[in-house]
Each structure stands twice: as structure tokens, then as C-alpha cells.
Amino acid sequence: MIISNIAAPLLGLIDTAIIGHLPQSIYLSAVALGAMTVSFIFLLAIFLRMTTTAEIAAAFGANDHSAQQRVVLHGIAIALGLGFLLWLLSPVLIEFAWWLIEPGIELGQLASSYVSIRLFAAPAALINLLVLGVLLGRQQSQRAMALVIFTNAVNVVADVILILGLDLNVKGAAWASVLAEVSTALVGIWLIRDTLTGVKQWQFDLAYFKRFSQMNRDVFIRSLLLQLCMATMTGYAARFGAVVVAANAVLMQFLMLISLGLDGIAYAVEALLGAARGRGDTPKIRYWMKLTLFWSLIFSVAYCLVFLLAGEFIIRLLTDLPDVINTALVYLPWLVVLPLVGHWSYYFDGVYIGLGLTQAMRDTMAVSALGIFMPSVFIGQWLIDKENANHGLWLALSLFLLARGISQWLYLKKHSLTLLVLNHPSK
């Protein structure tokens, strides 16, 4: 899963490189703006991947094939229903996005065309999240990795044909992504075809659908609060000038590098704990929690050392603007300590998904985001002089990540793991 996390952005660079070599820069701006909008929408739908992993892992651990079929059936219903709803609401979503961003007329028109085309594939994109959840839950990480690489490979080939070959510029980039999403959905359905066979198991269970929907609702709220905090980091920094915004954008890429490794560990935690939960094996839950925490700590220390020794080198790779480099170096120490502070939140996300504790995941996120991050942002701006106010933002982010880890740890400490293993899909 770490390899697949790395493969996605690396192959995606080719997409940007192709559109970035067209004669007019507005094409690149439109694709970047449109892709950001679509990614934000689909990122909020990540709940479908996470809840599917939790439910499938428990059914896999219990060796209950009919339970796996039930998860897939109800997951497909949610994916198709929500996907078609996103497609129908695309004009409203685009209008709301441009109301927030306020792009120029020509840029807005090109980006609108991109988003409209991309949302045609919303049902397929959500099916892909479901399939990825199934593969992770069944510990078929190699298939999940192959599927991610396949998606990006199709996108690159289609980009070359549609953008360079047929000269479709922005529309070509959008249709290339649509082709990648739809073809991946078809391959993904084929990979999990065993969960779609057996007519007797295709029975819609309203009670389970309600429970599964509630899990998805909890993770959706959690993701929305997380994105709110990340957006505040960017939006509030705008008060400090363009150079600070650019420096923060560079430093936020360090967070992406952190997620490449720690998300891979979190995916493993989800699958391993979910399977142990399905078997009702409390000793195994404790074993996997200790072992995966050890690896999470190893990765966090490694990131700290890399950022300490090569942080300036990474910054200079990302930008050659002297003012941005100098400003980013001022705030680099925050990124050096952030992996050690923040790895707990990645780790416990995996634990909570694996144990099916979506409501507690939502509540601890709400406490951390609304009770720690937001007050810290405003208090930090009040206590710190304007020249160093950006330190207040990075302090707020660090406290937010730390609060997430502490609140999730306290919840697990309070509740017995013997009760947690009873949180099985069949219960």
C-alpha cells in the first residue's frame, strides 16, 4: 500500500506535464483548479473505502462469505446512489465552488467543463473506493496496488491520445480521467466477482443498510472536519501575504510525504485488526496493535531524521524562489517534529476503522478540530505578533494532530477491548 500511495502521485505528474506543455498556461490552471475541486468531492467520499474495509475485514476474519456479499451489495447501492446524485448536482457544486474560489471568467468556464465531465464518472469513482475497501479488508494489498497503478497508467495513455493526439486540451484531460475511472471500476468488479455470485445472498437488508449508512455518515463528518482544518491552514495564511502562502504550500507537501508511509501502515492496521475482530480474537488485536504501533514509530522517527537532514534540499526541489525558500526554512522545524507528534493520529485512524469504531472516530475528531484546532488558531494569532503569526498556525496544526492521538488513546483506554471485538457486522 505504501508503493501504491507513491505510484499515484508519481504517475499523476505525467498528467500535469502533458497539459503543462500546451501553448497556453490557462489550460494547466483550469485542469489544476478542476482537479482540485473533483478531488475534494471524492476525498469527502473516502468514507466508503474506510467503512468497507472495516466490515469486509471482520467478515473475512470470521470466514463469513455471505457477510462479505452483504457488505458489497449495500456498498454498491450507496456508491451508485451517491454517485448519480453527485452527477445530477454537478451544476450546483460547480457554482458553489466558484463562489468560494472566484476564478476569472475564461478560467471558470474551462474548469467548469473539466469538472462537469469528471463527475460523469462519479458512480465509477465511488465503486472504485468500494473495491479498494474490499481488497484491503481481505488483505489483498498486491491487487489493490495493481489497481491503483492501472488507473494511473490508463489515465496517462488516454492523456497522450486525447490531449496531444486529438488536441482536446482541458476536455481531453477530463475524459482521460473518466476513461481511467470507468475502466478501473470494470476491472475492480472483476477482481471481487466472487462477492457478486450466488443469487440467494442478494437480499437487501434494510436494518443493515441503515447501520452501514450510519458508519459512512460518521466517517464523512470526520473527513469533513479534517478538510476544514486543512483549508483553514491555507485560507488563514492568506492574511500573512503571498510569500507565506507559497511557503506553507511547499511545507504542506511534507505532510503528503508523511501520509505516503503512515497511510500504508494505517491500511495494514485496518485489515489486521478487522480480521481479528471478526474472529473475536482479543489477544490477536492486542498483538497487532503493538506490532503496527512499533512500525508507525519507526517510520515517524525516520521522517524526522529525513526532514532534519534533507529538509532544505526537499524545499529547494519544490521551488527555486529565494523568498519562498527562506520563509519555508523559518517554519521547517515544525515539520521536523510533526511526524513524531502526528503519527498517532494516522495509527489510531487505522485502529478505529479496524475495530469498527466510526462513531468514536467522529467524536474524537470533533473534539480535536472544534475544541483544540480552531481555538488554537485564534488564540495563537492573538498571543503571537503579526511577523511570527504563521508559527501560530503550525502550532495549532501540531496540537490538533496530538489531540487526535491523545483523545483516541483515552477512548480505547476507557473501553475494554473485550467489548470492542463484539462490534462485529453480524451483531
GROMACS .gro file of C-alpha atoms in nm:
model
  427
    1MET     CA    1   0.000   0.000   0.000
    2ILE     CA    2   0.295   0.235   0.054
    3ILE     CA    3   0.409   0.158  -0.303
    4SER     CA    4   0.060   0.225  -0.439
    5ASN     CA    5   0.045   0.554  -0.245
    6ILE     CA    6   0.373   0.658  -0.405
    7ALA     CA    7   0.271   0.537  -0.752
    8ALA     CA    8  -0.042   0.754  -0.767
    9PRO     CA    9   0.124   1.098  -0.737
   10LEU     CA   10   0.431   0.999  -0.940
   11LEU     CA   11   0.226   0.879  -1.237
   12GLY     CA   12  -0.005   1.176  -1.192
   13LEU     CA   13   0.291   1.405  -1.258
   14ILE     CA   14   0.284   1.290  -1.621
   15ASP     CA   15  -0.075   1.416  -1.647
   16THR     CA   16   0.036   1.761  -1.531
   17ALA     CA   17   0.345   1.753  -1.752
   18ILE     CA   18   0.141   1.682  -2.066
   19ILE     CA   19  -0.115   1.958  -2.012
   20GLY     CA   20   0.161   2.187  -1.884
   21HIS     CA   21   0.340   2.179  -2.219
   22LEU     CA   22   0.046   2.315  -2.414
   23PRO     CA   23   0.099   2.668  -2.550
   24GLN     CA   24  -0.143   2.847  -2.312
   25SER     CA   25  -0.093   2.834  -1.935
   26ILE     CA   26  -0.467   2.876  -1.874
   27TYR     CA   27  -0.517   2.511  -1.972
   28LEU     CA   28  -0.290   2.398  -1.688
   29SER     CA   29  -0.463   2.636  -1.446
   30ALA     CA   30  -0.806   2.505  -1.547
   31VAL     CA   31  -0.705   2.141  -1.505
   32ALA     CA   32  -0.538   2.216  -1.170
   33LEU     CA   33  -0.845   2.403  -1.044
   34GLY     CA   34  -1.090   2.146  -1.175
   35ALA     CA   35  -0.889   1.852  -1.045
   36MET     CA   36  -0.866   2.015  -0.702
   37THR     CA   37  -1.245   2.056  -0.693
   38VAL     CA   38  -1.314   1.698  -0.802
   39SER     CA   39  -1.051   1.557  -0.566
   40PHE     CA   40  -1.208   1.745  -0.274
   41ILE     CA   41  -1.551   1.600  -0.357
   42PHE     CA   42  -1.420   1.245  -0.392
   43LEU     CA   43  -1.198   1.283  -0.085
   44LEU     CA   44  -1.506   1.351   0.125
   45ALA     CA   45  -1.644   1.022  -0.010
   46ILE     CA   46  -1.340   0.830   0.125
   47PHE     CA   47  -1.575   0.709   0.399
   48LEU     CA   48  -1.695   0.438   0.159
   49ARG     CA   49  -1.345   0.291   0.132
   50MET     CA   50  -1.285   0.305   0.507
   51THR     CA   51  -1.616   0.157   0.624
   52THR     CA   52  -1.600  -0.115   0.356
   53THR     CA   53  -1.253  -0.212   0.478
   54ALA     CA   54  -1.380  -0.236   0.837
   55GLU     CA   55  -1.681  -0.452   0.752
   56ILE     CA   56  -1.508  -0.673   0.496
   57ALA     CA   57  -1.209  -0.733   0.726
   58ALA     CA   58  -1.437  -0.854   1.006
   59ALA     CA   59  -1.630  -1.081   0.769
   60PHE     CA   60  -1.302  -1.207   0.621
   61GLY     CA   61  -1.164  -1.283   0.967
   62ALA     CA   62  -1.483  -1.472   1.055
   63ASN     CA   63  -1.461  -1.659   0.722
   64ASP     CA   64  -1.816  -1.547   0.650
   65HIS     CA   65  -1.855  -1.518   0.272
   66SER     CA   66  -2.223  -1.428   0.286
   67ALA     CA   67  -2.141  -1.133   0.516
   68GLN     CA   68  -1.886  -1.015   0.259
   69GLN     CA   69  -2.153  -1.032  -0.010
   70ARG     CA   70  -2.389  -0.833   0.210
   71VAL     CA   71  -2.129  -0.558   0.257
   72VAL     CA   72  -2.062  -0.538  -0.117
   73LEU     CA   73  -2.433  -0.531  -0.209
   74HIS     CA   74  -2.513  -0.246   0.028
   75GLY     CA   75  -2.190  -0.067  -0.058
   76ILE     CA   76  -2.275  -0.076  -0.429
   77ALA     CA   77  -2.619   0.068  -0.352
   78ILE     CA   78  -2.460   0.359  -0.163
   79ALA     CA   79  -2.189   0.413  -0.427
   80LEU     CA   80  -2.432   0.420  -0.720
   81GLY     CA   81  -2.691   0.630  -0.538
   82LEU     CA   82  -2.441   0.889  -0.416
   83GLY     CA   83  -2.252   0.882  -0.748
   84PHE     CA   84  -2.562   0.961  -0.953
   85LEU     CA   85  -2.660   1.229  -0.701
   86LEU     CA   86  -2.320   1.398  -0.743
   87TRP     CA   87  -2.363   1.386  -1.122
   88LEU     CA   88  -2.711   1.540  -1.102
   89LEU     CA   89  -2.593   1.810  -0.862
   90SER     CA   90  -2.277   1.891  -1.060
   91PRO     CA   91  -2.407   2.236  -1.176
   92VAL     CA   92  -2.484   2.332  -0.815
   93LEU     CA   93  -2.150   2.201  -0.688
   94ILE     CA   94  -1.959   2.390  -0.959
   95GLU     CA   95  -2.144   2.713  -0.890
   96PHE     CA   96  -2.077   2.681  -0.516
   97ALA     CA   97  -1.707   2.605  -0.574
   98TRP     CA   98  -1.659   2.909  -0.799
   99TRP     CA   99  -1.849   3.126  -0.548
  100LEU     CA  100  -1.582   3.032  -0.293
  101ILE     CA  101  -1.280   3.049  -0.525
  102GLU     CA  102  -1.387   3.330  -0.761
  103PRO     CA  103  -1.185   3.235  -1.072
  104GLY     CA  104  -1.180   3.457  -1.382
  105ILE     CA  105  -1.450   3.412  -1.646
  106GLU     CA  106  -1.241   3.220  -1.900
  107LEU     CA  107  -1.067   3.010  -1.635
  108GLY     CA  108  -1.401   2.936  -1.469
  109GLN     CA  109  -1.556   2.822  -1.798
  110LEU     CA  110  -1.268   2.585  -1.878
  111ALA     CA  111  -1.258   2.447  -1.523
  112SER     CA  112  -1.638   2.404  -1.525
  113SER     CA  113  -1.611   2.195  -1.841
  114TYR     CA  114  -1.347   1.978  -1.673
  115VAL     CA  115  -1.548   1.923  -1.353
  116SER     CA  116  -1.874   1.851  -1.543
  117ILE     CA  117  -1.704   1.580  -1.748
  118ARG     CA  118  -1.523   1.430  -1.448
  119LEU     CA  119  -1.847   1.399  -1.248
  120PHE     CA  120  -1.993   1.181  -1.523
  121ALA     CA  121  -1.770   0.913  -1.371
  122ALA     CA  122  -1.876   0.978  -1.010
  123PRO     CA  123  -2.056   0.640  -0.977
  124ALA     CA  124  -1.748   0.459  -1.114
  125ALA     CA  125  -1.515   0.657  -0.885
  126LEU     CA  126  -1.718   0.558  -0.578
  127ILE     CA  127  -1.732   0.196  -0.695
  128ASN     CA  128  -1.351   0.210  -0.706
  129LEU     CA  129  -1.343   0.322  -0.341
  130LEU     CA  130  -1.567   0.027  -0.255
  131VAL     CA  131  -1.347  -0.219  -0.446
  132LEU     CA  132  -1.034  -0.083  -0.280
  133GLY     CA  133  -1.201  -0.130   0.060
  134VAL     CA  134  -1.287  -0.491  -0.025
  135LEU     CA  135  -0.932  -0.570  -0.140
  136LEU     CA  136  -0.775  -0.411   0.168
  137GLY     CA  137  -1.022  -0.581   0.401
  138ARG     CA  138  -0.936  -0.919   0.250
  139GLN     CA  139  -0.562  -0.836   0.281
  140GLN     CA  140  -0.515  -0.847  -0.097
  141SER     CA  141  -0.282  -0.548  -0.097
  142GLN     CA  142  -0.097  -0.654  -0.413
  143ARG     CA  143  -0.421  -0.643  -0.610
  144ALA     CA  144  -0.501  -0.304  -0.459
  145MET     CA  145  -0.158  -0.177  -0.562
  146ALA     CA  146  -0.201  -0.313  -0.915
  147LEU     CA  147  -0.542  -0.146  -0.942
  148VAL     CA  148  -0.405   0.196  -0.841
  149ILE     CA  149  -0.121   0.166  -1.092
  150PHE     CA  150  -0.365   0.051  -1.361
  151THR     CA  151  -0.583   0.360  -1.303
  152ASN     CA  152  -0.294   0.599  -1.348
  153ALA     CA  153  -0.150   0.408  -1.645
  154VAL     CA  154  -0.482   0.428  -1.832
  155ASN     CA  155  -0.504   0.797  -1.746
  156VAL     CA  156  -0.157   0.867  -1.887
  157VAL     CA  157  -0.218   0.678  -2.213
  158ALA     CA  158  -0.556   0.846  -2.260
  159ASP     CA  159  -0.395   1.186  -2.190
  160VAL     CA  160  -0.142   1.133  -2.467
  161ILE     CA  161  -0.412   1.030  -2.716
  162LEU     CA  162  -0.678   1.287  -2.627
  163ILE     CA  163  -0.462   1.589  -2.540
  164LEU     CA  164  -0.169   1.556  -2.776
  165GLY     CA  165  -0.322   1.337  -3.046
  166LEU     CA  166  -0.672   1.485  -3.075
  167ASP     CA  167  -0.586   1.832  -2.937
  168LEU     CA  168  -0.875   1.829  -2.683
  169ASN     CA  169  -0.673   2.014  -2.413
  170VAL     CA  170  -0.883   2.053  -2.093
  171LYS     CA  171  -1.170   1.833  -2.213
  172GLY     CA  172  -0.918   1.569  -2.316
  173ALA     CA  173  -0.767   1.564  -1.967
  174ALA     CA  174  -1.114   1.525  -1.815
  175TRP     CA  175  -1.223   1.246  -2.049
  176ALA     CA  176  -0.892   1.068  -1.986
  177SER     CA  177  -0.973   1.059  -1.616
  178VAL     CA  178  -1.327   0.937  -1.691
  179LEU     CA  179  -1.190   0.653  -1.901
  180ALA     CA  180  -0.947   0.564  -1.622
  181GLU     CA  181  -1.220   0.563  -1.355
  182VAL     CA  182  -1.467   0.357  -1.560
  183SER     CA  183  -1.211   0.101  -1.679
  184THR     CA  184  -1.079   0.064  -1.325
  185ALA     CA  185  -1.434   0.006  -1.195
  186LEU     CA  186  -1.483  -0.273  -1.451
  187VAL     CA  187  -1.152  -0.437  -1.359
  188GLY     CA  188  -1.225  -0.390  -0.989
  189ILE     CA  189  -1.566  -0.554  -1.013
  190TRP     CA  190  -1.400  -0.845  -1.191
  191LEU     CA  191  -1.144  -0.876  -0.909
  192ILE     CA  192  -1.418  -0.906  -0.645
  193ARG     CA  193  -1.657  -1.106  -0.867
  194ASP     CA  194  -1.683  -1.384  -0.606
  195THR     CA  195  -1.880  -1.144  -0.383
  196LEU     CA  196  -2.132  -1.087  -0.661
  197THR     CA  197  -2.221  -1.451  -0.729
  198GLY     CA  198  -2.494  -1.651  -0.559
  199VAL     CA  199  -2.847  -1.524  -0.609
  200LYS     CA  200  -2.958  -1.629  -0.260
  201GLN     CA  201  -2.721  -1.384  -0.095
  202TRP     CA  202  -2.856  -1.088  -0.294
  203GLN     CA  203  -3.109  -0.984  -0.034
  204PHE     CA  204  -3.138  -0.619   0.061
  205ASP     CA  205  -3.132  -0.585   0.441
  206LEU     CA  206  -3.282  -0.250   0.543
  207ALA     CA  207  -3.156  -0.278   0.902
  208TYR     CA  208  -2.800  -0.346   0.789
  209PHE     CA  209  -2.822  -0.073   0.525
  210LYS     CA  210  -2.919   0.174   0.799
  211ARG     CA  211  -2.629   0.062   1.019
  212PHE     CA  212  -2.379   0.074   0.732
  213SER     CA  213  -2.508   0.419   0.629
  214GLN     CA  214  -2.461   0.544   0.985
  215MET     CA  215  -2.099   0.426   0.977
  216ASN     CA  216  -2.048   0.610   0.648
  217ARG     CA  217  -2.210   0.922   0.795
  218ASP     CA  218  -1.972   0.915   1.092
  219VAL     CA  219  -1.661   0.888   0.874
  220PHE     CA  220  -1.795   1.155   0.636
  221ILE     CA  221  -1.829   1.402   0.925
  222ARG     CA  222  -1.479   1.309   1.039
  223SER     CA  223  -1.337   1.372   0.689
  224LEU     CA  224  -1.526   1.700   0.655
  225LEU     CA  225  -1.382   1.829   0.984
  226LEU     CA  226  -1.033   1.723   0.878
  227GLN     CA  227  -1.063   1.906   0.545
  228LEU     CA  228  -1.197   2.211   0.730
  229CYS     CA  229  -0.877   2.223   0.936
  230MET     CA  230  -0.655   2.181   0.629
  231ALA     CA  231  -0.846   2.452   0.442
  232THR     CA  232  -0.809   2.686   0.741
  233MET     CA  233  -0.431   2.637   0.726
  234THR     CA  234  -0.429   2.765   0.368
  235GLY     CA  235  -0.704   3.024   0.394
  236TYR     CA  236  -0.584   3.188   0.715
  237ALA     CA  237  -0.226   3.205   0.587
  238ALA     CA  238  -0.350   3.432   0.307
  239ARG     CA  239  -0.364   3.711   0.568
  240PHE     CA  240   0.014   3.695   0.600
  241GLY     CA  241   0.092   3.758   0.232
  242ALA     CA  242   0.162   3.563  -0.086
  243VAL     CA  243   0.511   3.453   0.019
  244VAL     CA  244   0.385   3.288   0.340
  245VAL     CA  245   0.103   3.118   0.148
  246ALA     CA  246   0.356   2.979  -0.102
  247ALA     CA  247   0.593   2.868   0.174
  248ASN     CA  248   0.311   2.691   0.358
  249ALA     CA  249   0.204   2.523   0.033
  250VAL     CA  250   0.557   2.389  -0.006
  251LEU     CA  251   0.569   2.268   0.353
  252MET     CA  252   0.227   2.102   0.321
  253GLN     CA  253   0.391   1.873   0.066
  254PHE     CA  254   0.593   1.735   0.358
  255LEU     CA  255   0.260   1.623   0.506
  256MET     CA  256   0.184   1.443   0.179
  257LEU     CA  257   0.520   1.264   0.207
  258ILE     CA  258   0.432   1.163   0.564
  259SER     CA  259   0.095   1.026   0.456
  260LEU     CA  260   0.255   0.811   0.184
  261GLY     CA  261   0.419   0.599   0.452
  262LEU     CA  262   0.188   0.627   0.751
  263ASP     CA  263  -0.130   0.571   0.548
  264GLY     CA  264   0.020   0.244   0.425
  265ILE     CA  265   0.067   0.133   0.785
  266ALA     CA  266  -0.285   0.251   0.874
  267TYR     CA  267  -0.428   0.037   0.591
  268ALA     CA  268  -0.246  -0.265   0.733
  269VAL     CA  269  -0.380  -0.190   1.082
  270GLU     CA  270  -0.737  -0.172   0.944
  271ALA     CA  271  -0.713  -0.510   0.773
  272LEU     CA  272  -0.531  -0.697   1.050
  273LEU     CA  273  -0.740  -0.568   1.339
  274GLY     CA  274  -1.060  -0.607   1.139
  275ALA     CA  275  -0.984  -0.973   1.072
  276ALA     CA  276  -0.901  -1.033   1.440
  277ARG     CA  277  -1.225  -0.859   1.537
  278GLY     CA  278  -1.419  -1.087   1.304
  279ARG     CA  279  -1.272  -1.388   1.484
  280GLY     CA  280  -1.333  -1.232   1.828
  281ASP     CA  281  -0.961  -1.278   1.898
  282THR     CA  282  -0.873  -1.018   2.164
  283PRO     CA  283  -0.509  -1.135   2.215
  284LYS     CA  284  -0.450  -1.101   1.841
  285ILE     CA  285  -0.598  -0.749   1.845
  286ARG     CA  286  -0.353  -0.651   2.118
  287TYR     CA  287  -0.066  -0.819   1.931
  288TRP     CA  288  -0.135  -0.638   1.602
  289MET     CA  289  -0.184  -0.306   1.782
  290LYS     CA  290   0.159  -0.335   1.946
  291LEU     CA  291   0.338  -0.451   1.632
  292THR     CA  292   0.189  -0.189   1.400
  293LEU     CA  293   0.249   0.085   1.659
  294PHE     CA  294   0.615  -0.016   1.661
  295TRP     CA  295   0.636   0.026   1.283
  296SER     CA  296   0.449   0.354   1.299
  297LEU     CA  297   0.706   0.483   1.549
  298ILE     CA  298   0.992   0.362   1.328
  299PHE     CA  299   0.851   0.547   1.028
  300SER     CA  300   0.787   0.865   1.229
  301VAL     CA  301   1.145   0.875   1.359
  302ALA     CA  302   1.275   0.810   1.006
  303TYR     CA  303   1.069   1.101   0.872
  304CYS     CA  304   1.201   1.329   1.149
  305LEU     CA  305   1.560   1.243   1.057
  306VAL     CA  306   1.500   1.286   0.682
  307PHE     CA  307   1.336   1.625   0.731
  308LEU     CA  308   1.610   1.734   0.972
  309LEU     CA  309   1.895   1.634   0.740
  310ALA     CA  310   1.737   1.692   0.398
  311GLY     CA  311   1.453   1.936   0.464
  312GLU     CA  312   1.624   2.227   0.292
  313PHE     CA  313   1.712   2.006  -0.006
  314ILE     CA  314   1.346   1.899  -0.041
  315ILE     CA  315   1.230   2.261  -0.025
  316ARG     CA  316   1.476   2.360  -0.299
  317LEU     CA  317   1.348   2.073  -0.513
  318LEU     CA  318   0.994   2.208  -0.483
  319THR     CA  319   1.074   2.575  -0.552
  320ASP     CA  320   1.360   2.798  -0.668
  321LEU     CA  321   1.210   3.127  -0.545
  322PRO     CA  322   1.453   3.274  -0.285
  323ASP     CA  323   1.184   3.446  -0.074
  324VAL     CA  324   0.973   3.131  -0.057
  325ILE     CA  325   1.276   2.915   0.028
  326ASN     CA  326   1.391   3.147   0.309
  327THR     CA  327   1.039   3.170   0.453
  328ALA     CA  328   0.986   2.793   0.435
  329LEU     CA  329   1.316   2.735   0.618
  330VAL     CA  330   1.189   2.951   0.907
  331TYR     CA  331   0.898   2.711   0.962
  332LEU     CA  332   1.079   2.388   0.871
  333PRO     CA  333   1.143   2.293   1.240
  334TRP     CA  334   0.768   2.237   1.279
  335LEU     CA  335   0.785   1.973   1.006
  336VAL     CA  336   1.084   1.806   1.170
  337VAL     CA  337   0.885   1.730   1.487
  338LEU     CA  338   0.544   1.685   1.318
  339PRO     CA  339   0.591   1.314   1.221
  340LEU     CA  340   0.654   1.218   1.584
  341VAL     CA  341   0.359   1.427   1.703
  342GLY     CA  342   0.120   1.329   1.423
  343HIS     CA  343   0.186   0.961   1.358
  344TRP     CA  344  -0.051   0.870   1.644
  345SER     CA  345  -0.349   1.012   1.454
  346TYR     CA  346  -0.266   0.805   1.143
  347TYR     CA  347  -0.213   0.493   1.355
  348PHE     CA  348  -0.533   0.532   1.558
  349ASP     CA  349  -0.736   0.601   1.243
  350GLY     CA  350  -0.635   0.252   1.130
  351VAL     CA  351  -0.717   0.109   1.472
  352TYR     CA  352  -1.060   0.269   1.486
  353ILE     CA  353  -1.155   0.161   1.134
  354GLY     CA  354  -1.029  -0.192   1.203
  355LEU     CA  355  -1.240  -0.210   1.520
  356GLY     CA  356  -1.542  -0.052   1.355
  357LEU     CA  357  -1.547   0.242   1.597
  358THR     CA  358  -1.667   0.501   1.348
  359GLN     CA  359  -1.881   0.698   1.594
  360ALA     CA  360  -1.591   0.733   1.837
  361MET     CA  361  -1.369   0.828   1.543
  362ARG     CA  362  -1.613   1.106   1.455
  363ASP     CA  363  -1.643   1.230   1.812
  364THR     CA  364  -1.268   1.241   1.882
  365MET     CA  365  -1.217   1.430   1.554
  366ALA     CA  366  -1.486   1.682   1.653
  367VAL     CA  367  -1.320   1.738   1.992
  368SER     CA  368  -0.978   1.784   1.831
  369ALA     CA  369  -1.092   2.005   1.542
  370LEU     CA  370  -1.351   2.224   1.716
  371GLY     CA  371  -1.214   2.210   2.069
  372ILE     CA  372  -0.840   2.231   2.001
  373PHE     CA  373  -0.751   2.339   1.646
  374MET     CA  374  -0.995   2.625   1.593
  375PRO     CA  375  -0.937   2.788   1.936
  376SER     CA  376  -0.561   2.742   1.894
  377VAL     CA  377  -0.567   2.923   1.559
  378PHE     CA  378  -0.736   3.231   1.706
  379ILE     CA  379  -0.553   3.228   2.040
  380GLY     CA  380  -0.222   3.185   1.858
  381GLN     CA  381  -0.290   3.489   1.640
  382TRP     CA  382  -0.374   3.691   1.950
  383LEU     CA  383  -0.065   3.589   2.150
  384ILE     CA  384   0.191   3.597   1.869
  385ASP     CA  385   0.297   3.918   1.695
  386LYS     CA  386   0.200   3.960   1.329
  387GLU     CA  387   0.552   3.896   1.200
  388ASN     CA  388   0.556   3.547   1.354
  389ALA     CA  389   0.182   3.475   1.337
  390ASN     CA  390   0.234   3.185   1.093
  391HIS     CA  391   0.404   2.998   1.378
  392GLY     CA  392   0.065   3.006   1.545
  393LEU     CA  393  -0.089   2.816   1.254
  394TRP     CA  394   0.173   2.543   1.267
  395LEU     CA  395   0.136   2.524   1.645
  396ALA     CA  396  -0.240   2.482   1.601
  397LEU     CA  397  -0.189   2.203   1.346
  398SER     CA  398   0.059   2.024   1.574
  399LEU     CA  399  -0.177   2.049   1.873
  400PHE     CA  400  -0.464   1.925   1.655
  401LEU     CA  401  -0.275   1.612   1.546
  402LEU     CA  402  -0.156   1.550   1.902
  403ALA     CA  403  -0.509   1.597   2.039
  404ARG     CA  404  -0.644   1.343   1.792
  405GLY     CA  405  -0.394   1.083   1.907
  406ILE     CA  406  -0.449   1.153   2.278
  407SER     CA  407  -0.831   1.157   2.257
  408GLN     CA  408  -0.837   0.830   2.061
  409TRP     CA  409  -0.595   0.669   2.307
  410LEU     CA  410  -0.804   0.781   2.604
  411TYR     CA  411  -1.117   0.634   2.448
  412LEU     CA  412  -0.952   0.296   2.391
  413LYS     CA  413  -0.809   0.303   2.743
  414LYS     CA  414  -1.155   0.364   2.885
  415HIS     CA  415  -1.331   0.091   2.686
  416SER     CA  416  -1.236  -0.274   2.714
  417LEU     CA  417  -1.110  -0.448   2.401
  418THR     CA  418  -1.327  -0.741   2.503
  419LEU     CA  419  -1.627  -0.521   2.421
  420LEU     CA  420  -1.467  -0.386   2.105
  421VAL     CA  421  -1.442  -0.728   1.941
  422LEU     CA  422  -1.818  -0.761   1.981
  423ASN     CA  423  -1.858  -0.480   1.728
  424HIS     CA  424  -1.896  -0.737   1.451
  425PRO     CA  425  -2.109  -0.680   1.137
  426SER     CA  426  -2.338  -0.966   1.237
  427LYS     CA  427  -2.409  -0.820   1.583
   0.00000   0.00000   0.00000
